[in-house]
Short mmCIF file of C-alpha atoms and ligand atoms in Angstrom, two decimals:
data_model
loop_
_atom_site.label_atom_id
_atom_site.label_comp_id
_atom_site.label_asym_id
_atom_site.label_seq_id
_atom_site.Cartn_x
_atom_site.Cartn_y
_atom_site.Cartn_z
CA UNK S 27 92.90 43.49 60.86
CA UNK S 28 93.80 43.43 57.09
CA UNK S 29 95.57 41.03 54.83
CA UNK S 30 94.78 37.97 52.76
CA UNK S 31 91.95 35.88 54.44
CA UNK S 32 90.92 32.31 54.65
CA UNK S 33 88.10 30.77 56.57
CA UNK S 34 87.61 27.52 58.83
CA UNK S 35 85.11 26.05 61.18
CA UNK S 36 87.55 25.35 63.87
CA UNK S 37 91.00 26.80 64.43
CA UNK S 38 93.38 25.24 66.86
CA UNK S 39 96.29 27.19 68.21
CA UNK S 40 99.22 24.87 69.23
CA UNK S 41 100.21 21.32 68.06
CA UNK S 42 101.17 19.83 71.43
CA UNK S 43 99.21 16.89 73.05
CA UNK S 44 96.20 19.14 73.92
CA UNK S 45 96.09 20.81 70.41
CA UNK S 46 96.39 17.54 68.43
CA UNK S 47 93.61 16.05 70.46
CA UNK S 48 91.63 19.25 70.02
CA UNK S 49 91.86 19.05 66.19
CA UNK S 50 90.83 15.48 66.32
CA UNK S 51 87.99 16.03 68.55
CA UNK S 52 86.73 18.88 66.37
CA UNK S 53 86.80 16.63 63.38
CA UNK S 54 85.15 13.57 65.16
CA UNK S 55 82.39 15.95 66.25
CA UNK S 56 81.61 16.93 62.46
CA UNK S 57 83.68 20.04 61.79
CA UNK S 58 84.31 20.27 58.10
CA UNK S 59 87.32 22.53 57.88
CA UNK S 60 89.79 22.20 60.95
CA UNK S 61 92.96 24.16 60.87
CA UNK S 62 95.69 23.10 63.20
CA UNK S 63 98.44 26.07 63.72
CA UNK S 64 101.73 25.27 65.13
CA UNK S 65 104.74 27.83 65.28
CA UNK S 66 107.42 24.97 65.41
CA UNK S 67 108.51 23.08 62.30
CA UNK S 68 106.98 19.70 63.83
CA UNK S 69 103.92 18.75 65.82
CA UNK S 70 103.94 17.22 69.33
CA UNK S 71 104.90 20.30 71.40
CA UNK S 72 106.95 19.79 74.46
CA UNK S 73 106.63 15.95 74.13
CA UNK S 74 109.32 15.94 71.46
CA UNK S 75 112.07 16.61 74.14
CA UNK S 76 110.64 14.27 76.80
CA UNK S 77 112.53 11.25 75.59
CA UNK S 78 112.01 9.27 78.91
CA UNK S 79 109.02 6.94 79.19
CA UNK S 80 105.95 7.19 81.36
CA UNK S 81 103.58 8.77 79.01
CA UNK S 82 100.41 7.32 77.50
CA UNK S 83 99.06 5.13 80.48
CA UNK S 84 95.62 6.62 80.36
CA UNK S 85 95.21 7.34 76.51
CA UNK S 86 97.09 4.27 75.21
CA UNK S 87 97.00 1.91 78.20
CA UNK S 88 100.81 1.57 78.09
CA UNK S 89 103.69 3.42 78.86
CA UNK S 90 105.64 5.19 76.00
CA UNK S 91 108.08 8.01 75.56
CA UNK S 92 106.88 11.66 74.88
CA UNK S 93 108.14 11.44 71.10
CA UNK S 94 106.14 8.12 70.64
CA UNK S 95 103.06 9.62 72.21
CA UNK S 96 103.57 12.72 69.99
CA UNK S 97 103.89 10.50 66.93
CA UNK S 98 100.56 8.44 67.68
CA UNK S 99 98.48 11.43 67.95
CA UNK S 100 100.17 13.11 64.96
CA UNK S 101 99.40 9.93 62.88
CA UNK S 102 95.84 10.07 63.96
CA UNK S 103 95.69 13.88 62.84
CA UNK S 104 97.43 13.18 59.63
CA UNK S 105 94.71 10.36 58.64
CA UNK S 106 92.06 13.03 59.00
CA UNK S 107 91.47 15.88 56.37
CA UNK S 108 92.71 18.35 59.12
CA UNK S 109 94.76 21.17 57.46
CA UNK S 110 98.10 21.37 59.45
CA UNK S 111 100.04 24.47 59.29
CA UNK S 112 103.36 24.13 60.95
CA UNK S 113 106.02 26.84 61.06
CA UNK S 114 102.91 29.26 61.58
CA UNK S 115 102.79 31.59 64.44
CA UNK S 116 99.54 33.05 65.64
CA UNK S 117 100.25 36.67 66.29
CA UNK S 118 96.85 38.05 67.30
CA UNK S 119 93.48 36.91 68.26
CA UNK S 120 90.29 39.12 68.19
CA UNK S 121 87.23 38.60 70.22
CA UNK S 122 85.39 37.84 66.91
CA UNK S 123 87.72 34.88 66.33
CA UNK S 124 89.98 36.55 63.52
CA UNK S 125 93.54 35.20 63.81
CA UNK S 126 96.61 37.06 62.46
CA UNK S 127 99.14 34.33 61.50
CA UNK S 128 102.64 34.59 60.23
CA UNK S 129 104.32 31.93 58.06
CA UNK S 130 106.96 31.56 55.33
CA UNK S 131 104.22 32.60 52.89
CA UNK S 132 103.70 35.88 54.90
CA UNK S 133 100.96 37.22 57.03
CA UNK S 134 97.24 36.21 56.52
CA UNK S 135 94.11 36.41 58.46
CA UNK S 136 91.91 33.35 59.46
CA UNK S 137 88.33 33.81 60.15
CA UNK S 138 87.19 30.82 62.55
CA UNK S 139 83.75 29.68 63.54
CA UNK S 140 85.42 28.65 66.79
CA UNK S 141 88.87 28.74 68.44
CA UNK S 142 90.63 26.22 70.52
CA UNK S 143 93.62 27.74 72.73
CA UNK S 144 96.21 25.07 73.20
CA UNK S 145 99.46 27.04 73.43
CA UNK S 146 101.03 25.33 76.30
CA UNK S 147 102.98 27.07 79.10
CA UNK S 148 106.49 28.72 79.61
CA UNK S 149 108.87 28.38 82.42
CA UNK S 150 109.44 30.78 85.39
CA UNK S 151 112.94 32.18 85.08
CA UNK S 152 115.59 33.55 87.51
CA UNK S 153 114.46 37.06 87.01
CA UNK S 154 110.97 36.09 88.26
CA UNK S 155 112.23 34.56 91.55
CA UNK S 156 114.76 37.26 91.99
CA UNK S 157 118.02 35.30 92.79
CA UNK S 158 120.71 37.91 93.69
CA UNK S 159 124.21 37.61 92.54
CA UNK S 160 126.10 37.86 89.34
CA UNK S 161 124.85 37.08 85.78
CA UNK S 162 127.29 34.50 84.44
CA UNK S 163 126.65 31.71 81.80
CA UNK S 164 125.60 28.34 82.90
CA UNK S 165 121.94 29.12 84.40
CA UNK S 166 119.13 27.35 82.55
CA UNK S 167 115.57 26.79 83.09
CA UNK S 168 115.09 22.98 83.23
CA UNK S 169 112.96 22.74 80.10
CA UNK S 170 115.60 24.79 78.04
CA UNK S 171 118.31 22.42 79.42
CA UNK S 172 116.06 19.43 78.37
CA UNK S 173 115.75 20.96 74.87
CA UNK S 174 119.58 21.40 74.58
CA UNK S 175 120.43 17.91 75.93
CA UNK S 176 117.87 15.88 74.34
CA UNK S 177 117.30 17.44 71.05
CA UNK S 178 120.52 19.21 70.26
CA UNK S 179 122.86 16.80 71.86
CA UNK S 180 124.73 19.39 73.77
CA UNK S 181 126.57 19.04 77.03
CA UNK S 182 125.55 21.82 79.30
CA UNK S 183 128.04 21.49 82.19
CA UNK S 184 129.97 19.34 84.43
CA UNK S 185 128.57 19.86 87.95
CA UNK S 186 125.08 20.95 88.49
CA UNK S 187 122.73 22.04 91.11
CA UNK S 188 118.91 22.12 90.59
CA UNK S 189 116.65 24.64 92.25
CA UNK S 190 113.13 23.40 92.65
CA UNK S 191 111.71 19.80 92.74
CA UNK S 192 109.17 20.12 89.96
CA UNK S 193 108.84 17.06 87.61
CA UNK S 194 111.10 18.69 84.82
CA UNK S 195 113.86 19.27 87.28
CA UNK S 196 113.71 15.78 88.73
CA UNK S 197 113.78 14.27 85.21
CA UNK S 198 116.61 16.48 84.26
CA UNK S 199 118.56 15.44 87.31
CA UNK S 200 118.48 11.88 86.28
CA UNK S 201 119.16 12.85 82.67
CA UNK S 202 122.28 14.86 83.54
CA UNK S 203 123.62 12.04 85.63
CA UNK S 204 123.08 9.72 82.52
CA UNK S 205 125.01 12.33 80.56
CA UNK S 206 127.95 12.32 82.83
CA UNK S 207 127.16 15.46 84.77
CA UNK S 208 127.61 15.30 88.59
CA UNK S 209 124.46 16.54 90.18
CA UNK S 210 125.16 17.87 93.53
CA UNK S 211 121.52 18.12 94.73
CA UNK S 212 117.99 19.28 94.41
CA UNK S 213 116.98 22.27 96.62
CA UNK S 214 113.32 22.92 97.39
CA UNK S 215 111.86 25.92 99.29
CA UNK S 216 108.71 24.11 100.33
CA UNK S 217 108.51 21.60 103.12
CA UNK S 218 107.53 18.87 100.46
CA UNK S 219 108.65 17.89 97.09
CA UNK S 220 106.79 19.32 94.17
CA UNK S 221 107.16 16.45 91.64
CA UNK S 222 105.35 13.17 91.26
CA UNK S 223 106.35 10.70 93.76
CA UNK S 224 107.53 8.10 91.17
CA UNK S 225 109.81 10.79 89.77
CA UNK S 226 111.36 11.58 93.22
CA UNK S 227 112.09 7.70 93.59
CA UNK S 228 113.31 7.05 90.10
CA UNK S 229 115.26 10.12 89.51
CA UNK S 230 116.69 11.05 92.72
CA UNK S 231 116.50 8.27 95.31
CA UNK S 232 117.64 5.51 92.73
CA UNK S 233 120.61 7.68 91.84
CA UNK S 234 121.29 9.01 95.27
CA UNK S 235 121.01 12.46 94.39
CA UNK S 236 120.10 14.57 97.78
CA UNK S 237 116.84 16.39 97.98
CA UNK S 238 117.02 19.24 100.49
CA UNK S 239 113.63 20.59 101.55
CA UNK S 240 113.01 24.04 103.07
CA UNK S 241 116.23 25.24 101.24
CA UNK S 242 116.78 27.70 98.43
CA UNK S 243 119.73 29.43 96.26
CA UNK S 244 120.40 32.77 97.92
CA UNK S 245 123.21 33.72 95.74
CA UNK S 246 124.86 32.93 92.44
CA UNK S 247 128.63 33.32 92.07
CA UNK S 248 130.83 33.55 89.17
CA UNK S 249 132.09 36.12 86.42
CA UNK S 250 131.79 34.40 83.07
CA UNK S 251 130.37 31.04 84.10
CA UNK S 252 128.73 30.00 87.26
CA UNK S 253 131.43 28.91 89.85
CA UNK S 254 129.24 28.19 92.85
CA UNK S 255 125.79 28.90 94.44
CA UNK S 256 125.21 29.67 97.98
CA UNK S 257 122.22 27.76 99.55
CA UNK S 258 120.39 28.35 102.75
CA UNK S 259 117.65 27.02 104.89
CA UNK S 260 114.34 28.96 104.92
CA UNK S 261 111.97 29.65 107.87
CA UNK S 262 108.09 29.22 107.89
CA UNK S 263 107.59 32.40 105.91
CA UNK S 264 110.06 31.05 103.25
CA UNK S 265 112.83 33.85 104.32
CA UNK S 266 116.39 32.45 104.32
CA UNK S 267 117.67 31.75 107.81
CA UNK S 268 120.83 33.73 108.51
CA UNK S 269 123.87 31.43 109.46
CA UNK S 270 122.53 28.50 107.65
CA UNK S 271 124.39 29.30 104.33
CA UNK S 272 126.62 26.84 102.54
CA UNK S 273 128.75 27.25 99.27
CA UNK S 274 128.23 24.47 96.66
CA UNK S 275 130.73 24.62 93.83
CA UNK S 276 129.17 24.02 90.56
CA UNK S 277 129.15 25.38 87.00
CA UNK S 278 125.63 24.81 86.18
CA UNK S 279 122.26 25.99 87.84
CA UNK S 280 119.02 24.44 86.55
CA UNK S 281 115.74 26.19 87.47
CA UNK S 282 112.54 24.17 87.90
CA UNK S 283 110.55 26.70 89.77
CA UNK S 284 106.98 26.62 87.99
CA UNK S 285 105.27 27.00 84.78
CA UNK S 286 103.12 29.76 83.67
CA UNK S 287 100.16 29.32 80.98
CA UNK S 288 101.12 30.89 77.90
CA UNK S 289 98.06 33.27 77.53
CA UNK S 290 99.33 36.35 75.53
CA UNK S 291 96.73 35.61 72.82
CA UNK S 292 93.99 35.03 75.20
CA UNK S 293 94.67 38.40 76.78
CA UNK S 294 94.58 40.08 73.29
CA UNK S 295 91.29 38.50 72.75
CA UNK S 296 89.89 39.86 76.11
CA UNK S 297 89.59 36.34 77.62
CA UNK S 298 88.99 36.44 81.48
CA UNK S 299 92.01 34.78 83.36
CA UNK S 300 91.88 33.15 86.77
CA UNK S 301 94.59 34.45 89.10
CA UNK S 302 94.57 30.91 90.64
CA UNK S 303 95.38 29.01 87.47
CA UNK S 304 97.01 31.69 85.29
CA UNK S 305 94.58 30.18 82.45
CA UNK S 306 91.03 31.17 81.28
CA UNK S 307 87.96 31.01 83.31
CA UNK S 308 85.98 28.27 81.63
CA UNK S 309 82.54 26.65 82.08
CA UNK S 310 81.95 22.89 81.65
CA UNK S 311 82.33 23.02 77.92
CA UNK S 312 85.79 24.51 78.32
CA UNK S 313 84.53 27.79 76.88
CA UNK S 314 86.14 30.95 77.88
CA UNK S 315 84.45 34.24 78.73
CA UNK S 316 84.55 34.99 75.11
CA UNK S 317 81.98 33.11 73.05
CA UNK S 318 83.51 30.53 70.65
CA UNK S 319 86.93 30.56 72.06
CA UNK S 320 87.84 27.43 74.06
CA UNK S 321 91.03 26.41 75.99
CA UNK S 322 92.65 23.18 76.95
CA UNK S 323 95.78 21.72 78.18
CA UNK S 324 98.69 23.65 79.91
CA UNK S 325 97.50 26.95 78.59
CA UNK S 326 94.32 26.43 80.62
CA UNK S 327 96.04 24.93 83.81
CA UNK S 328 99.32 23.20 84.36
CA UNK S 329 99.07 19.29 83.85
CA UNK S 330 101.26 16.84 85.43
CA UNK S 331 100.37 14.21 83.03
CA UNK S 332 100.11 14.74 79.11
CA UNK S 333 97.25 12.41 78.85
CA UNK S 334 94.93 14.74 80.69
CA UNK S 335 95.92 17.47 78.44
CA UNK S 336 94.83 15.38 75.61
CA UNK S 337 91.54 14.41 77.13
CA UNK S 338 90.90 18.09 77.64
CA UNK S 339 91.83 18.73 74.11
CA UNK S 340 89.33 16.06 72.71
CA UNK S 341 86.52 17.74 74.76
CA UNK S 342 87.50 21.22 73.81
CA UNK S 343 87.68 20.38 70.06
CA UNK S 344 84.32 18.53 70.18
CA UNK S 345 82.60 21.64 72.03
CA UNK S 346 84.39 23.93 69.40
CA UNK S 347 82.92 21.98 66.36
CA UNK S 348 79.38 22.15 67.95
CA UNK S 349 79.78 25.94 68.60
CA UNK S 350 80.98 26.47 65.07
CA UNK S 351 77.83 24.46 63.87
CA UNK S 352 75.54 26.84 65.68
CA UNK S 353 75.18 25.30 69.12
CA UNK S 354 75.12 28.07 72.01
CA UNK S 355 75.56 28.01 75.81
CA UNK S 356 72.36 26.54 77.52
CA UNK S 357 71.80 29.35 79.98
CA UNK S 358 72.92 31.02 83.15
CA UNK S 359 75.72 29.82 85.11
CA UNK S 360 76.62 28.90 88.72
CA UNK S 361 80.10 29.83 90.03
CA UNK S 362 82.45 27.23 91.54
CA UNK S 363 85.25 28.36 93.94
CA UNK S 364 88.13 26.74 95.74
CA UNK S 365 87.43 25.79 99.31
CA UNK S 366 89.68 24.79 102.28
CA UNK S 367 93.12 23.45 101.27
CA UNK S 368 92.24 23.54 97.46
CA UNK S 369 94.37 25.74 95.42
CA UNK S 370 91.81 25.87 92.40
CA UNK S 371 88.91 23.93 90.95
CA UNK S 372 88.02 23.82 87.23
CA UNK S 373 85.76 24.58 85.62
CA UNK S 374 85.02 27.67 87.45
CA UNK S 375 81.55 28.17 85.96
CA UNK S 376 78.95 25.61 85.16
CA UNK S 377 75.60 25.63 83.50
CA UNK S 378 72.82 25.89 86.05
CA UNK S 379 70.89 22.63 86.42
CA UNK S 380 73.59 20.65 84.40
CA UNK S 381 74.14 17.25 85.81
CA UNK S 382 77.49 15.04 85.49
CA UNK S 383 80.07 17.74 85.72
CA UNK S 384 83.59 16.74 86.69
CA UNK S 385 85.96 19.05 88.23
CA UNK S 386 89.88 19.05 88.10
CA UNK S 387 91.45 20.20 91.37
CA UNK S 388 94.77 20.57 93.14
CA UNK S 389 95.32 20.86 96.86
CA UNK S 390 97.47 23.50 98.50
CA UNK S 391 99.58 21.15 100.72
CA UNK S 392 99.93 17.40 101.06
CA UNK S 393 97.14 15.65 103.16
CA UNK S 394 96.47 12.04 104.13
CA UNK S 395 93.11 10.23 104.62
CA UNK S 396 90.89 13.05 103.56
CA UNK S 397 87.46 13.47 101.86
CA UNK S 398 87.08 16.05 99.21
CA UNK S 399 83.63 17.58 99.07
CA UNK S 400 81.53 19.52 96.53
CA UNK S 401 79.28 21.70 98.64
CA UNK S 402 76.45 24.18 97.97
CA UNK S 403 77.32 27.63 99.12
CA UNK S 404 73.69 28.51 100.09
CA UNK S 405 72.34 25.21 101.21
CA UNK S 406 75.42 23.56 102.68
CA UNK S 407 74.35 20.48 100.89
CA UNK S 408 77.16 18.14 99.93
CA UNK S 409 76.53 17.07 96.34
CA UNK S 410 79.80 14.94 95.92
CA UNK S 411 82.34 13.47 98.35
CA UNK S 412 85.34 11.53 97.37
CA UNK S 413 87.89 9.78 99.77
CA UNK S 414 91.64 9.98 99.20
CA UNK S 415 94.22 8.11 101.01
CA UNK S 416 96.79 10.81 99.99
CA UNK S 417 96.62 14.01 98.01
CA UNK S 418 99.58 15.98 96.79
CA UNK S 419 99.83 19.56 95.27
CA UNK S 420 101.85 18.03 92.40
CA UNK S 421 98.89 15.65 91.32
CA UNK S 422 95.79 16.87 89.34
CA UNK S 423 92.71 15.15 90.87
CA UNK S 424 89.19 14.78 89.69
CA UNK S 425 85.78 14.81 91.46
CA UNK S 426 82.35 14.38 89.93
CA UNK S 427 78.85 15.66 90.72
CA UNK S 428 76.26 13.45 89.15
CA UNK S 429 73.02 15.37 89.85
CA UNK S 430 71.86 18.69 88.61
CA UNK S 431 72.93 21.89 90.83
CA UNK S 432 71.11 25.16 91.04
CA UNK S 433 73.33 27.04 93.57
CA UNK S 434 77.00 28.19 93.84
CA UNK S 435 79.51 25.61 94.85
CA UNK S 436 82.77 25.25 96.60
CA UNK S 437 85.31 22.32 96.08
CA UNK S 438 87.18 21.77 99.41
CA UNK S 439 88.91 19.52 101.76
CA UNK S 440 87.01 20.32 105.10
C1 LIG Q 4 109.86 21.96 79.56
C2 LIG Q 4 108.60 20.92 79.85
C3 LIG Q 4 108.89 19.69 80.06
C4 LIG Q 4 108.00 18.66 80.47
N1 LIG Q 4 108.27 17.50 80.72
C5 LIG Q 4 107.34 16.61 81.17
C6 LIG Q 4 107.81 15.33 81.34
O1 LIG Q 4 108.94 15.08 81.24
N2 LIG Q 4 106.65 14.43 81.51
C7 LIG Q 4 105.40 14.85 81.61
O2 LIG Q 4 104.60 14.01 81.80
N3 LIG Q 4 105.07 16.04 81.37
C8 LIG Q 4 106.01 16.93 81.02
N4 LIG Q 4 105.63 18.30 80.86
C9 LIG Q 4 104.27 18.62 80.97
C10 LIG Q 4 103.57 18.58 79.52
O3 LIG Q 4 103.98 19.84 78.97
C11 LIG Q 4 102.16 18.52 79.51
O4 LIG Q 4 101.71 17.29 80.16
C12 LIG Q 4 101.67 18.52 78.05
O5 LIG Q 4 102.77 18.43 77.25
C13 LIG Q 4 100.92 19.70 77.77
O6 LIG Q 4 100.40 19.83 76.47
P1 LIG Q 4 99.99 21.11 75.66
O7 LIG Q 4 99.57 20.73 74.36
O8 LIG Q 4 99.02 21.80 76.50
O9 LIG Q 4 101.32 22.02 75.77
P2 LIG Q 4 102.65 21.91 74.83
O10 LIG Q 4 103.01 20.42 74.62
O11 LIG Q 4 103.60 23.00 75.38
O12 LIG Q 4 102.16 22.34 73.32
C14 LIG Q 4 101.96 23.73 73.08
C15 LIG Q 4 102.29 24.01 71.59
O13 LIG Q 4 101.62 25.32 71.22
C16 LIG Q 4 102.75 25.92 70.45
N5 LIG Q 4 102.26 27.31 70.42
C17 LIG Q 4 102.44 28.12 71.41
N6 LIG Q 4 102.09 29.56 71.05
C18 LIG Q 4 101.70 29.31 69.80
C19 LIG Q 4 101.55 30.43 68.79
N7 LIG Q 4 101.20 31.67 69.16
N8 LIG Q 4 101.20 29.97 67.53
C20 LIG Q 4 101.34 28.86 67.15
N9 LIG Q 4 101.69 27.87 68.00
C21 LIG Q 4 102.03 28.17 69.31
C22 LIG Q 4 103.94 25.52 70.82
O14 LIG Q 4 104.89 25.68 70.07
C23 LIG Q 4 103.69 24.13 71.31
O15 LIG Q 4 103.91 23.25 70.34
C24 LIG Q 4 106.58 19.06 80.61
C25 LIG Q 4 106.37 20.49 80.33
C26 LIG Q 4 107.32 21.39 79.97
C27 LIG Q 4 106.97 22.84 79.97
#
């Protein structure tokens, strides 16, 4: 790569709750030159459009709105000698940690001692789930609708149907009702709702918005603007059941059908990605397969609560600072896989003999009164066991092993 060059100890890509925390974590761990790169004009990431409260319970021990959460973290960053570059898009990242960035001043190169990836995620679109029908106006992903309504003060329609019961869809169901839009229902293909239980209660039940499980949109109708959608029940294999179709008149369809970690830069650098999370494969220091490149927040795996993205950011920033100062991985790693009813467990690699490692995991389907175990794959020994009254796929959970482990492990719900 050629062009004007600058250097830093730690470069953080993305100024959302994970990236802000990573920059702080790097500074607090002693990194001299920390550079925070954000493509948007403001810091805060997706929090800026989340005007409802419910953020900050773990980090600040009180519930505040998304913008307030962003403001507090941003103020902490601005108090430190961290170089903040907003309006700056990172276009390329090489395995030797050279970033190509573009801003109003033009292209330049940044050579970083360590890099933290904190680019967040993007939403799945209509094309990705292949809904047949016409291509009229009035079809939005829930996050883009949130942006239009909350940040640009636009009215996006009069009668809406929401496909998918992820948290953003649930929050937008309530938001649209407050904006005077009639929300005809939320349709979910799975037999369970995908959002947090508090959101189902507060955003749907309190407002009497129907939630139809085992249902999906099988056709979109309308020429210039959506005029109706056809919904149908699905069978065990999630295929629509003939004869169960019904037509719902509406002018707006919101899609809340999943988030995808934004890993284009990671791919350019050759970072190994996990097919289970869509994010990087990391060790317990949150370092990816490329030495000196760390990952945290939604770009690593999708978080239900912004606080956890920030906690991961603090840890990734600290480790990046230590790498930039010359610290290197302690030695060979063991592998950690997802066992029965566990969708993924993270980190996927752990330094052999390292005690006190904590895993984040999600289950595949809801279960009650279960124990989650971390088990040795060779010896069958159970290194940690934690009981849960209830586990939901929408909730990220944690389990910790206190002792040193020398064999490959599995995190499962036997
Ligand atoms: C649309 C949407 C709505 C959400 N609503 C809620 C909610 O209501 N409540 C809740 O608890 N959680 C919500 N979440 C989850 C929430 O995103 C996470 O908890 C948390 O914000 C993740 O933080 P992050 O820093 O990893 O990502 P983000 O907040 O997405 O921040 C990533 C940042 O990286 C920047 N970036 C990306 N690529 C580049 C690049 N190449 N160069 C420079 N900068 C780059 C982006 O502009 C962005 O500012 C929502 C998520 C989405 C996608």
